[in-house]
Coordinates of C-alpha atoms in Angstrom, one line a residue:
M1 CA 18.9 15.3 1.3
R2 CA 16.1 16.0 3.8
T3 CA 14.9 12.5 4.6
A4 CA 12.4 10.8 6.8
V5 CA 12.6 7.1 7.7
V6 CA 9.3 5.2 8.4
T7 CA 9.1 1.6 9.5
G8 CA 5.9 -0.5 9.0
A9 CA 5.0 1.8 6.1
S10 CA 3.0 -0.6 4.1
S11 CA -0.4 -0.1 5.9
G12 CA -2.2 1.6 8.7
L13 CA -0.4 4.4 10.6
G14 CA 2.9 4.0 8.7
R15 CA 1.2 4.4 5.3
E16 CA -0.7 7.4 6.6
F17 CA 2.5 9.0 8.0
V18 CA 4.1 8.7 4.6
K19 CA 1.0 10.2 2.9
Q20 CA 0.8 13.2 5.2
L21 CA 4.6 13.9 5.2
S22 CA 4.5 13.8 1.4
E23 CA 1.6 16.3 1.3
E24 CA 3.6 18.7 3.5
G25 CA 6.2 18.8 0.8
K26 CA 9.2 19.5 3.1
L27 CA 11.2 16.3 2.4
D28 CA 13.4 15.3 -0.5
E29 CA 13.0 11.6 0.1
I30 CA 11.2 9.1 2.4
W31 CA 12.8 5.8 3.2
V32 CA 10.1 3.2 3.8
I33 CA 10.6 -0.2 5.4
A34 CA 8.1 -3.1 5.5
R35 CA 8.0 -6.8 4.6
R36 CA 5.4 -6.3 1.8
R37 CA 7.3 -4.7 -0.9
E38 CA 4.4 -4.6 -3.3
K39 CA 2.4 -2.5 -0.8
L40 CA 5.3 0.0 -0.6
E41 CA 5.5 0.1 -4.4
E42 CA 1.7 0.9 -4.5
L43 CA 2.3 3.7 -2.0
A44 CA 5.2 5.1 -4.0
S45 CA 3.0 5.5 -7.0
S46 CA 0.4 7.4 -5.0
V47 CA 2.6 10.1 -3.3
K48 CA 4.6 13.0 -4.6
T49 CA 7.7 12.6 -2.5
P50 CA 10.2 10.0 -3.9
L51 CA 10.3 6.8 -1.7
R52 CA 13.3 4.6 -1.1
I53 CA 11.9 1.2 -0.7
F54 CA 13.3 -1.5 1.7
G55 CA 11.2 -4.6 1.4
A56 CA 12.5 -6.4 4.4
S57 CA 11.6 -7.5 7.9
L58 CA 13.0 -5.7 10.9
D59 CA 14.1 -9.0 12.4
D60 CA 16.6 -9.3 9.5
E61 CA 20.0 -8.2 10.6
G62 CA 21.0 -7.7 7.0
L63 CA 18.6 -4.8 6.8
Y64 CA 20.4 -2.9 9.5
G65 CA 23.7 -3.6 7.7
L66 CA 22.4 -2.3 4.5
L67 CA 21.0 0.9 6.1
S68 CA 24.2 1.5 7.9
V69 CA 26.2 1.3 4.6
L70 CA 23.8 3.6 2.8
M71 CA 23.8 6.2 5.5
E72 CA 27.5 6.2 5.8
R73 CA 27.8 6.7 2.1
E74 CA 25.1 9.2 1.5
K75 CA 25.0 11.1 4.8
P76 CA 21.3 11.8 4.7
D77 CA 19.9 14.7 6.7
I78 CA 17.3 12.7 8.6
R79 CA 14.7 15.1 9.7
L80 CA 12.3 12.5 11.1
L81 CA 12.4 8.8 12.2
I82 CA 9.0 7.1 12.7
N83 CA 9.3 3.8 14.5
N84 CA 5.8 2.5 13.6
A85 CA 6.3 -1.2 13.0
G86 CA 4.9 -3.4 15.7
R87 CA 2.4 -6.1 16.5
G88 CA 0.3 -7.5 19.3
T89 CA -1.8 -10.5 20.3
M90 CA -4.9 -10.3 22.5
T91 CA -4.4 -13.4 24.6
T92 CA -3.2 -14.6 27.9
L93 CA 0.5 -15.3 28.5
D94 CA -0.1 -19.0 29.0
E95 CA -1.9 -19.3 25.7
E96 CA 0.6 -17.3 23.8
T97 CA 3.5 -19.2 22.3
T98 CA 7.0 -18.4 23.5
E99 CA 8.1 -17.8 19.9
D100 CA 5.3 -15.2 19.4
A101 CA 6.1 -13.5 22.7
V102 CA 9.8 -13.2 22.0
S103 CA 9.2 -12.2 18.4
M104 CA 6.9 -9.4 19.6
I105 CA 9.5 -8.1 22.0
G106 CA 12.1 -8.1 19.2
L107 CA 9.9 -6.1 16.8
N108 CA 8.3 -3.7 19.4
C109 CA 11.4 -3.1 21.5
Q110 CA 14.7 -4.1 19.9
A111 CA 13.9 -2.8 16.4
P112 CA 13.1 0.8 17.5
V113 CA 16.4 0.9 19.5
K114 CA 18.3 -0.3 16.5
M115 CA 16.7 2.2 14.2
M116 CA 17.4 5.1 16.7
K117 CA 21.0 4.1 17.0
L118 CA 21.3 4.0 13.2
C119 CA 19.6 7.3 12.6
L120 CA 20.7 9.6 15.4
P121 CA 24.2 10.2 14.0
Y122 CA 22.5 11.7 10.9
M123 CA 20.0 13.8 12.7
K124 CA 20.7 17.6 13.2
E125 CA 19.1 20.3 15.4
G126 CA 15.3 20.4 15.0
A127 CA 15.0 16.7 13.9
G128 CA 12.5 14.4 15.5
I129 CA 11.6 10.8 16.4
I130 CA 8.1 9.4 16.8
N131 CA 8.0 6.1 18.5
V132 CA 4.5 4.5 18.1
A133 CA 3.7 3.2 21.5
S134 CA 0.1 2.7 22.8
V135 CA -2.2 3.5 25.7
A136 CA -1.5 -0.1 26.5
G137 CA 1.9 1.1 27.7
L138 CA 0.3 3.3 30.4
L139 CA -0.9 0.4 32.6
P140 CA -0.6 -3.4 32.9
L141 CA -3.2 -5.0 30.7
P142 CA -4.5 -8.6 31.2
D143 CA -4.9 -10.3 27.8
L144 CA -2.3 -7.9 26.3
A145 CA 0.4 -8.5 28.9
V146 CA 3.4 -8.8 26.6
Y147 CA 2.2 -6.2 24.1
G148 CA 1.5 -3.7 26.9
A149 CA 4.9 -4.3 28.5
T150 CA 6.6 -3.7 25.1
K151 CA 4.8 -0.4 24.7
A152 CA 5.6 0.6 28.3
F153 CA 9.3 0.0 27.4
L154 CA 8.9 2.2 24.3
L155 CA 7.2 5.0 26.3
S156 CA 9.9 5.0 28.9
L157 CA 12.6 4.8 26.3
S158 CA 11.2 7.8 24.4
Q159 CA 10.9 10.0 27.4
A160 CA 14.4 9.2 28.6
V161 CA 16.0 9.7 25.2
N162 CA 14.1 12.9 24.7
E163 CA 15.8 14.3 27.8
E164 CA 19.2 13.0 26.6
M165 CA 18.8 14.7 23.2
K166 CA 17.8 18.2 24.6
E167 CA 21.3 19.5 24.1
R168 CA 21.2 18.5 20.5
N169 CA 17.6 19.9 20.1
I170 CA 16.3 16.6 18.8
H171 CA 12.8 15.9 20.0
V172 CA 11.6 12.4 20.8
M173 CA 7.9 11.7 21.2
A174 CA 5.9 8.6 22.1
L175 CA 2.6 8.3 20.3
C176 CA 0.1 6.5 22.5
P177 CA -3.1 5.9 20.6
Y178 CA -6.2 4.0 21.6
W179 CA -7.5 1.4 19.1
I180 CA -7.5 2.6 15.5
K181 CA -10.4 1.5 13.4
D182 CA -9.0 1.4 9.9
T183 CA -5.8 -0.4 10.4
E184 CA -5.0 -4.1 10.2
F185 CA -3.9 -4.2 13.9
I186 CA -7.3 -5.1 15.4
G187 CA -7.8 -8.1 13.2
K188 CA -4.2 -9.3 13.5
A189 CA -4.3 -8.9 17.3
G190 CA -7.4 -11.1 17.5
A191 CA -9.4 -8.3 19.0
E192 CA -12.2 -8.1 16.4
G193 CA -15.6 -8.3 18.1
R194 CA -14.0 -8.2 21.5
I195 CA -13.7 -4.4 21.8
S196 CA -16.1 -1.5 21.5
E197 CA -15.6 0.9 18.6
K198 CA -16.9 3.8 20.6
G199 CA -14.5 6.7 20.4
I200 CA -12.0 5.0 18.1
L201 CA -10.2 7.4 15.7
N202 CA -9.0 6.5 12.2
A203 CA -5.4 6.5 11.0
E204 CA -5.7 10.0 9.3
E205 CA -6.9 11.6 12.5
T206 CA -4.3 9.9 14.6
V207 CA -1.4 10.8 12.4
K208 CA -2.5 14.4 12.0
K209 CA -2.6 14.8 15.8
A210 CA 0.8 13.1 16.2
L211 CA 2.5 15.5 13.8
E212 CA 0.8 18.5 15.4
D213 CA 2.0 17.3 18.8
L214 CA 5.5 16.8 17.6
R215 CA 5.6 20.3 16.2
H216 CA 4.3 21.6 19.6
G217 CA 7.1 19.8 21.5
E218 CA 4.9 17.2 23.3
T219 CA 6.7 14.3 24.8
V220 CA 3.6 12.0 24.8
S221 CA 0.9 12.3 22.2
L222 CA -2.6 11.0 23.3
P223 CA -4.9 11.4 20.2
G224 CA -8.6 11.3 20.9
K225 CA -10.8 11.2 24.0
M226 CA -10.4 7.5 24.8
A227 CA -6.6 7.8 24.9
K228 CA -6.8 10.9 27.2
L229 CA -9.4 9.2 29.4
T230 CA -7.2 6.1 29.7
A231 CA -4.2 8.2 30.7
L232 CA -6.4 10.1 33.3
G233 CA -7.7 6.9 34.7
T234 CA -4.3 5.4 35.2
R235 CA -3.3 8.5 37.3
F236 CA -6.3 8.7 39.6
A237 CA -8.1 5.4 39.7
P238 CA -6.9 2.2 41.4
L239 CA -5.6 -0.4 39.0
G240 CA -8.3 -3.0 39.9
L241 CA -11.0 -0.5 39.2
V242 CA -9.5 0.4 35.8
W243 CA -9.5 -3.3 34.9
K244 CA -13.1 -3.7 35.9
I245 CA -14.2 -0.6 33.8
R246 CA -12.2 -1.9 30.9
K247 CA -13.9 -5.3 31.0
W248 CA -17.4 -3.7 31.4
M249 CA -16.8 -1.2 28.5
K250 CA -15.1 -3.8 26.3
V251 CA -12.1 -1.6 25.8

């Protein structure tokens, strides 16, 4: 069966990926993973493509065992893996708890690696992987130090594995959005009221651009003007200047 696997599918970008993939009508089934099972069930009732629901946390080793058994038994034709689950906290390292920092590294870095290792054996020529990184991965960011570092890891991983998979014609792309206004991330990260909403895209626009970029073979997707400006700034402006502009613009 032509299958997609989406983590963090209960809200935000993950939910929007499921909706747009279902609208395309090219898949037989979408496997959706998130802690809030009830949200996944609501999503299943609103889309045409059948969803296989996994109401579990990505820090639960039992989830990977279950997925491994199911994949071995069913041999799904995985056309797309979307590593969307992630979290961040807008705070300084000395104020962030060790538990939160380590947990963030596990979810943002270890979980995507585990999912890629699980899915790659069941991916054929023309399949794809979208790793949801962030413009925060393009440069060191004070107040988002650990989060930005995890996204830099994911960006580097995506580019390297994309090169490794060229012989198999499996495309790996890092999605590096700016802030997204209609997701839960801004509130959960503690960034509400601390950033400007100028130039912020919504989830629908971000996902549409990501899927277009994947089809066009992009290695890094930068949806919206603010993401592109950030990438440009990191290439040509001194880091200290970028930090000052960011503070002045509240970005």
